[in-house]
mmCIF file of C-alpha atoms in Angstrom:
data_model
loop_
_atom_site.group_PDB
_atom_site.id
_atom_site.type_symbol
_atom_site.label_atom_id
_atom_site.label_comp_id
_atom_site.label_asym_id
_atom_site.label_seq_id
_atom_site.Cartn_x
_atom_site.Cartn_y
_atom_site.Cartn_z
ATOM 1 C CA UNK A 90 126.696 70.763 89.552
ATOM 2 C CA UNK A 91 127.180 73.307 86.625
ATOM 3 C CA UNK A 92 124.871 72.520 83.745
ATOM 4 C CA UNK A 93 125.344 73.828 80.482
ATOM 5 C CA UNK A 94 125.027 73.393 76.816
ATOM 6 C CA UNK A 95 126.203 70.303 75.400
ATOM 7 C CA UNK A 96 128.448 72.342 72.235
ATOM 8 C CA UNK A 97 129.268 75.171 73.965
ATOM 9 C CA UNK A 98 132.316 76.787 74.763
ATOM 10 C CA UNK A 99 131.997 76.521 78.649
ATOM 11 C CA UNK A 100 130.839 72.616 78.309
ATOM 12 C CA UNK A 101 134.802 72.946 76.624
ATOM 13 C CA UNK A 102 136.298 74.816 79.149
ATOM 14 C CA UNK A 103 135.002 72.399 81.928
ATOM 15 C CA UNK A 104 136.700 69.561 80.341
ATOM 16 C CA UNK A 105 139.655 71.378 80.203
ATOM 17 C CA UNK A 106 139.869 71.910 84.069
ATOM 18 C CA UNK A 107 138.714 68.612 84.216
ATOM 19 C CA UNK A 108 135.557 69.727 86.295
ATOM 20 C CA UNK A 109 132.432 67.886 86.802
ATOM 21 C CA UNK A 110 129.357 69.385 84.682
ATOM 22 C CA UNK A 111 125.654 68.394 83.522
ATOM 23 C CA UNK A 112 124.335 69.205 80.309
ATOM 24 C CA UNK A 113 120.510 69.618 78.977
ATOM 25 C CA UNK A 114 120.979 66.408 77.081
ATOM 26 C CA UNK A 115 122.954 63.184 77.691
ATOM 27 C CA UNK A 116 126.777 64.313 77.929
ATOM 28 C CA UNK A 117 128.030 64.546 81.589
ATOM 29 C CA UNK A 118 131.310 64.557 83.197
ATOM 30 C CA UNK A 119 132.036 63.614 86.824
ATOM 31 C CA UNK A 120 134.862 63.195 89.200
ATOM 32 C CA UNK A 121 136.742 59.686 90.188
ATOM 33 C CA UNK A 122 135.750 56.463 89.284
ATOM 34 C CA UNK A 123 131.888 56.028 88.017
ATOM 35 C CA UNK A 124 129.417 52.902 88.669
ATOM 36 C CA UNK A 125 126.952 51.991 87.357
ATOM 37 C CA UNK A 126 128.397 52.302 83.341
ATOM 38 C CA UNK A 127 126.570 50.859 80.498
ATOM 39 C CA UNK A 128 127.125 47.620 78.664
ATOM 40 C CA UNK A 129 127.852 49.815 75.219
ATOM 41 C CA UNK A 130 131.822 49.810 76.527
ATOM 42 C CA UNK A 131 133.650 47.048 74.482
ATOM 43 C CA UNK A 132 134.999 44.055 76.514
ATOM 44 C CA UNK A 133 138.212 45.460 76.088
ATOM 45 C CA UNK A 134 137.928 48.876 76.768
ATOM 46 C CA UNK A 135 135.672 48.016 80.004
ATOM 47 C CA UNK A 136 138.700 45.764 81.092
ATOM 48 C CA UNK A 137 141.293 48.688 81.148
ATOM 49 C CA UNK A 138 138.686 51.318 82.779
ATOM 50 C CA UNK A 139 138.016 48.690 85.855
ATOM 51 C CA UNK A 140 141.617 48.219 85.746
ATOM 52 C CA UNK A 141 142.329 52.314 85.758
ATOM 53 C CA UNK A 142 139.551 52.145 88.539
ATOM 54 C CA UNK A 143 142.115 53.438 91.680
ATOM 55 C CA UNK A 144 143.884 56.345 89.350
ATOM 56 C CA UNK A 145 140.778 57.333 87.696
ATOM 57 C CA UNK A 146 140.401 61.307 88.468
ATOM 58 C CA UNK A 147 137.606 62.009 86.137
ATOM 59 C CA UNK A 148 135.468 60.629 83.830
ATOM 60 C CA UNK A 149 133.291 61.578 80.998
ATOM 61 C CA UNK A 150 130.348 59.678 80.397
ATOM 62 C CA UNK A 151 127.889 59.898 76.985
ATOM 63 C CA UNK A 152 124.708 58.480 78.302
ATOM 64 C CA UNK A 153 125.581 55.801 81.000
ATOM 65 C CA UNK A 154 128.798 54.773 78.751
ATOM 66 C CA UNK A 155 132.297 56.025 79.888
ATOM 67 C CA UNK A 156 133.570 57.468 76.718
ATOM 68 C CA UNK A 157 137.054 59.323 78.596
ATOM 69 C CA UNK A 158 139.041 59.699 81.746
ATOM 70 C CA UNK A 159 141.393 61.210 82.665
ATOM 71 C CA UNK A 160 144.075 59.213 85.490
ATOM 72 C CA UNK A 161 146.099 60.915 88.474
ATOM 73 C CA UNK A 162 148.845 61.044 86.228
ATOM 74 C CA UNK A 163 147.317 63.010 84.170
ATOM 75 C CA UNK A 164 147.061 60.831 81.317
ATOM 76 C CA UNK A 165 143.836 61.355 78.723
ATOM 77 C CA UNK A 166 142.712 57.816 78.182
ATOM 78 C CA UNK A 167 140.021 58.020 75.022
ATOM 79 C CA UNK A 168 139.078 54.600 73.685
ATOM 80 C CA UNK A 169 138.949 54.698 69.609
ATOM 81 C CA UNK A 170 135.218 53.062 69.873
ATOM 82 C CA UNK A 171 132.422 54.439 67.084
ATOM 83 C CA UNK A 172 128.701 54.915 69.097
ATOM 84 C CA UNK A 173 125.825 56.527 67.765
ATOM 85 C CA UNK A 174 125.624 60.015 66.006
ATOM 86 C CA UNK A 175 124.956 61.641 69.569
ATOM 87 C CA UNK A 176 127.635 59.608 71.055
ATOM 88 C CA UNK A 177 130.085 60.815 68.655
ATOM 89 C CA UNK A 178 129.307 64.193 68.394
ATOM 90 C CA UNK A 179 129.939 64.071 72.218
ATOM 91 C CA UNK A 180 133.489 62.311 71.480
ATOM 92 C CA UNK A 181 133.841 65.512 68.947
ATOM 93 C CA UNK A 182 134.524 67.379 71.933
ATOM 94 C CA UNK A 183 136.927 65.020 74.097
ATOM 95 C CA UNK A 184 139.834 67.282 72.749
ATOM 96 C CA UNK A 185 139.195 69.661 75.004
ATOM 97 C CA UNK A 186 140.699 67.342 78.140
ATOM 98 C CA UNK A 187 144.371 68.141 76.138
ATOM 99 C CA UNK A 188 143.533 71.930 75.631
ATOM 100 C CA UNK A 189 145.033 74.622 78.368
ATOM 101 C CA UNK A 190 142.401 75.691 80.708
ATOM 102 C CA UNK A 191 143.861 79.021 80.689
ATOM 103 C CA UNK A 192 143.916 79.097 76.786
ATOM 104 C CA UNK A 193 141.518 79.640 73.549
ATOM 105 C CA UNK A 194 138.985 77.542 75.263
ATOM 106 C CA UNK A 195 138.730 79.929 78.273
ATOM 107 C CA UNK A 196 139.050 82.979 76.402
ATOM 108 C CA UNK A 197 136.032 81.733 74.216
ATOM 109 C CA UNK A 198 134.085 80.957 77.204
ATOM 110 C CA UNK A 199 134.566 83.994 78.504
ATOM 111 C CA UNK A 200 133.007 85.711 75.571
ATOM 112 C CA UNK A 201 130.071 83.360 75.446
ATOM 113 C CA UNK A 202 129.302 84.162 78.654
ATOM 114 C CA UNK A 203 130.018 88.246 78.276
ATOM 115 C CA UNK A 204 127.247 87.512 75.079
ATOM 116 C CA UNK A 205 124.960 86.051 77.097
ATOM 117 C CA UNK A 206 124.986 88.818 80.023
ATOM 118 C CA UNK A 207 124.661 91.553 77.658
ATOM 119 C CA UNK A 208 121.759 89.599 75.802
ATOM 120 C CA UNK A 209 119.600 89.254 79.530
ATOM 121 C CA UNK A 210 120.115 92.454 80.163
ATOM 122 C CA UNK A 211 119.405 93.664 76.969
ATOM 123 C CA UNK A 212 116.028 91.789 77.495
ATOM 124 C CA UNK A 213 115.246 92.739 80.922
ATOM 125 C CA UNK A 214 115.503 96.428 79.682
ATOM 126 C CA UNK A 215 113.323 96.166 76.866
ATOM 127 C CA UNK A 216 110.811 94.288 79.133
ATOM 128 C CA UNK A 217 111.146 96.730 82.028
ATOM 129 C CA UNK A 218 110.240 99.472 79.342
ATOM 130 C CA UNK A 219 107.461 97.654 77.480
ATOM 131 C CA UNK A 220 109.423 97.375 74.585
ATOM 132 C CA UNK A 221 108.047 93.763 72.942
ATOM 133 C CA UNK A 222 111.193 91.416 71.383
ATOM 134 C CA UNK A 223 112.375 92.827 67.920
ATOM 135 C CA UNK A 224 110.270 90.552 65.389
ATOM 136 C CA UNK A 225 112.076 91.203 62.380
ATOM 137 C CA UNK A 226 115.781 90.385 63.085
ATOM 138 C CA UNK A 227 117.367 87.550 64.663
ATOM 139 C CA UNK A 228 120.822 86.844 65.961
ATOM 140 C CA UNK A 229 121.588 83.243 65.403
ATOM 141 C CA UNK A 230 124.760 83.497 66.873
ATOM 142 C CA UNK A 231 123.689 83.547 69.994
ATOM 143 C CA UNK A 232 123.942 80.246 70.370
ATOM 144 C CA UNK A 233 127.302 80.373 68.847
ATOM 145 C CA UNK A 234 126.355 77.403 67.146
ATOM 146 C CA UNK A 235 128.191 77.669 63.831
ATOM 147 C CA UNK A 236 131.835 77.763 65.939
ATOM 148 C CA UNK A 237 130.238 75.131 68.432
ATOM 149 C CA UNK A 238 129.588 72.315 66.109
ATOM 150 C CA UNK A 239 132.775 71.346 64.897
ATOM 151 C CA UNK A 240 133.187 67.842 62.713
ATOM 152 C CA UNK A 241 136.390 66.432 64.095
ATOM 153 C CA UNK A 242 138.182 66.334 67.372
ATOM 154 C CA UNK A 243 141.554 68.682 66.028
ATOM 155 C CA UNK A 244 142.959 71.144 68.493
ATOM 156 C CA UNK A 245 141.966 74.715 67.918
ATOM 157 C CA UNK A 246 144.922 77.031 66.412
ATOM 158 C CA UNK A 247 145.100 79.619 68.407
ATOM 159 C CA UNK A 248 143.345 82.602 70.431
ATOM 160 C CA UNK A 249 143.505 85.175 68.009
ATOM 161 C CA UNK A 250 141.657 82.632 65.880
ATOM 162 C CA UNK A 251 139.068 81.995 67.867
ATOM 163 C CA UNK A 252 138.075 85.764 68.881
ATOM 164 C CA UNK A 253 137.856 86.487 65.583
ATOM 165 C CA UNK A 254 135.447 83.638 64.291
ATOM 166 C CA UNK A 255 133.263 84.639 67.606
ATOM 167 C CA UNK A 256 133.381 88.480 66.461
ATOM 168 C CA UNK A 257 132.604 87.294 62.558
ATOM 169 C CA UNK A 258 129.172 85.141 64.391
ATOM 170 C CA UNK A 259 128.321 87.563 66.722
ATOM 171 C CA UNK A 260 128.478 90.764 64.007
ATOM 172 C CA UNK A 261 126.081 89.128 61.454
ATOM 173 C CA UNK A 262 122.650 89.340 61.561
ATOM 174 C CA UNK A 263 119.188 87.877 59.227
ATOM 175 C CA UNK A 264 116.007 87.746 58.791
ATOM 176 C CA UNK A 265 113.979 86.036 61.173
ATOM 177 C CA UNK A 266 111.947 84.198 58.517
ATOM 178 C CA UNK A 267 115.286 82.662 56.891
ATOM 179 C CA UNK A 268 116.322 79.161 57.012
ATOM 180 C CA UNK A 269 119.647 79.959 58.455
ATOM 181 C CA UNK A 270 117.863 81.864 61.284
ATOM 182 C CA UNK A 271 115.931 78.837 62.081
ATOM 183 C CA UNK A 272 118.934 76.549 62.284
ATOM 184 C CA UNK A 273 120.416 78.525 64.878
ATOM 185 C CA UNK A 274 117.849 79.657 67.339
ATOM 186 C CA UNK A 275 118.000 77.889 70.487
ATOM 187 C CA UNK A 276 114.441 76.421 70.384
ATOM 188 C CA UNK A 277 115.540 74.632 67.060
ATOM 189 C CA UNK A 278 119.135 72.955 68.488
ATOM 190 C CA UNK A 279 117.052 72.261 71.695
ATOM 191 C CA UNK A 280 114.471 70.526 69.547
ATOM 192 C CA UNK A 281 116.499 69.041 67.590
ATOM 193 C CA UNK A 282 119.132 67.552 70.262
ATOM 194 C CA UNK A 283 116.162 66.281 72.155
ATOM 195 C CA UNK A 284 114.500 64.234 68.855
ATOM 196 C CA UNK A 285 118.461 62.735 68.527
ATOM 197 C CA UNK A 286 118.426 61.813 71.669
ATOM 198 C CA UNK A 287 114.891 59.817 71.865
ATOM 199 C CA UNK A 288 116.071 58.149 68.588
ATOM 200 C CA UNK A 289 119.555 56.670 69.969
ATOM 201 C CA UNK A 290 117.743 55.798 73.237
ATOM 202 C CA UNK A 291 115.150 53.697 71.623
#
């Protein structure tokens, strides 16, 4: 199963195509009908997803809970339920099962995963060379992180829009010392996903 990064633009583009996916933290999708679920569903929001049970295609699960799924029809059912801060920041993303999986979504996966090829091999040719990892400037939009964490669950407006918020991220550049470089380096979101995550579990 494809794993990827719980805000990012291919974690999107998966629940567009309505396609099973992992993530490094506790937001997973998978296909049909799932069992066990968690007890966090309310009574009657459990009722209707056993009732769905036969025309349940897909399912998105935060945790063990069954947050979305999606029936043969091709209805989007999305219960209007508040959970925990990790929980809803997953929900923050349930638009996507409406989006086009040939639109913005895709094109912005696409690019995230251009950035990413160009970045390993960028790497792999300094290494090969000797050349040690540039200490003074860091790119925090590798992680694409300001686009990725979005507040609400609105649809995106358009392509054009998109490519051009990536291309604004991906241009800019600071110091490595700076607060804003800290927020978005991977080992920080990583960090700080996994901290949320022990807290809601406990």
């Amino acid at each position: 199963m494809k794993k990827f990064a719980t805000h990012s633009w291919a974690t999107r583009e998966a629940l567009a195509r309505h396609e099973p996916f992992d993530t490094y933290g506790a937001f997973r999708a998978v296909d049909g009908y799932h069992l066990p679920f968690g007890n966090r569903l309310p009574p009657r929001w459990r009722d209707q997803y056993i009732e769905d049970a036969a025309e349940v295609m897909f399912t998105v699960l935060s945790y063990r809970t069954p947050i979305a799924w999606v029936l043969r029809c091709g209805a989007v059912v999305i219960p209007n339920v508040k959970y925990s801060r990790t929980t809803s920041g997953h929900q923050a993303l349930l638009y996507a099962l409406r989006e086009s999986a040939q639109g913005p979504l895709a094109i912005a996966a696409q690019e995230e995963r251009q950035e990413a090829r160009e970045r390993a091999t960028r790497r792999r040719q300094a290494a090969a060379r000797g050349i040690p990892p540039d200490p003074a400037v860091a790119t925090p939009a590798e992680e694409l992180t300001r686009s990725l964490m979005r507040d609400d669950a609105g649809a995106l407006d358009g392509s054009s829009d998109i490519v051009a918020r990536i291309d604004d991220v991906l241009s800019r550049r600071v110091p490595v010392n700076s607060g804003e470089a800290a927020i978005y380096s991977p080992q920080y979101l990583e960090r700080k996903q996994y901290n949320r995550d022990r807290q809601d579990a406990a």
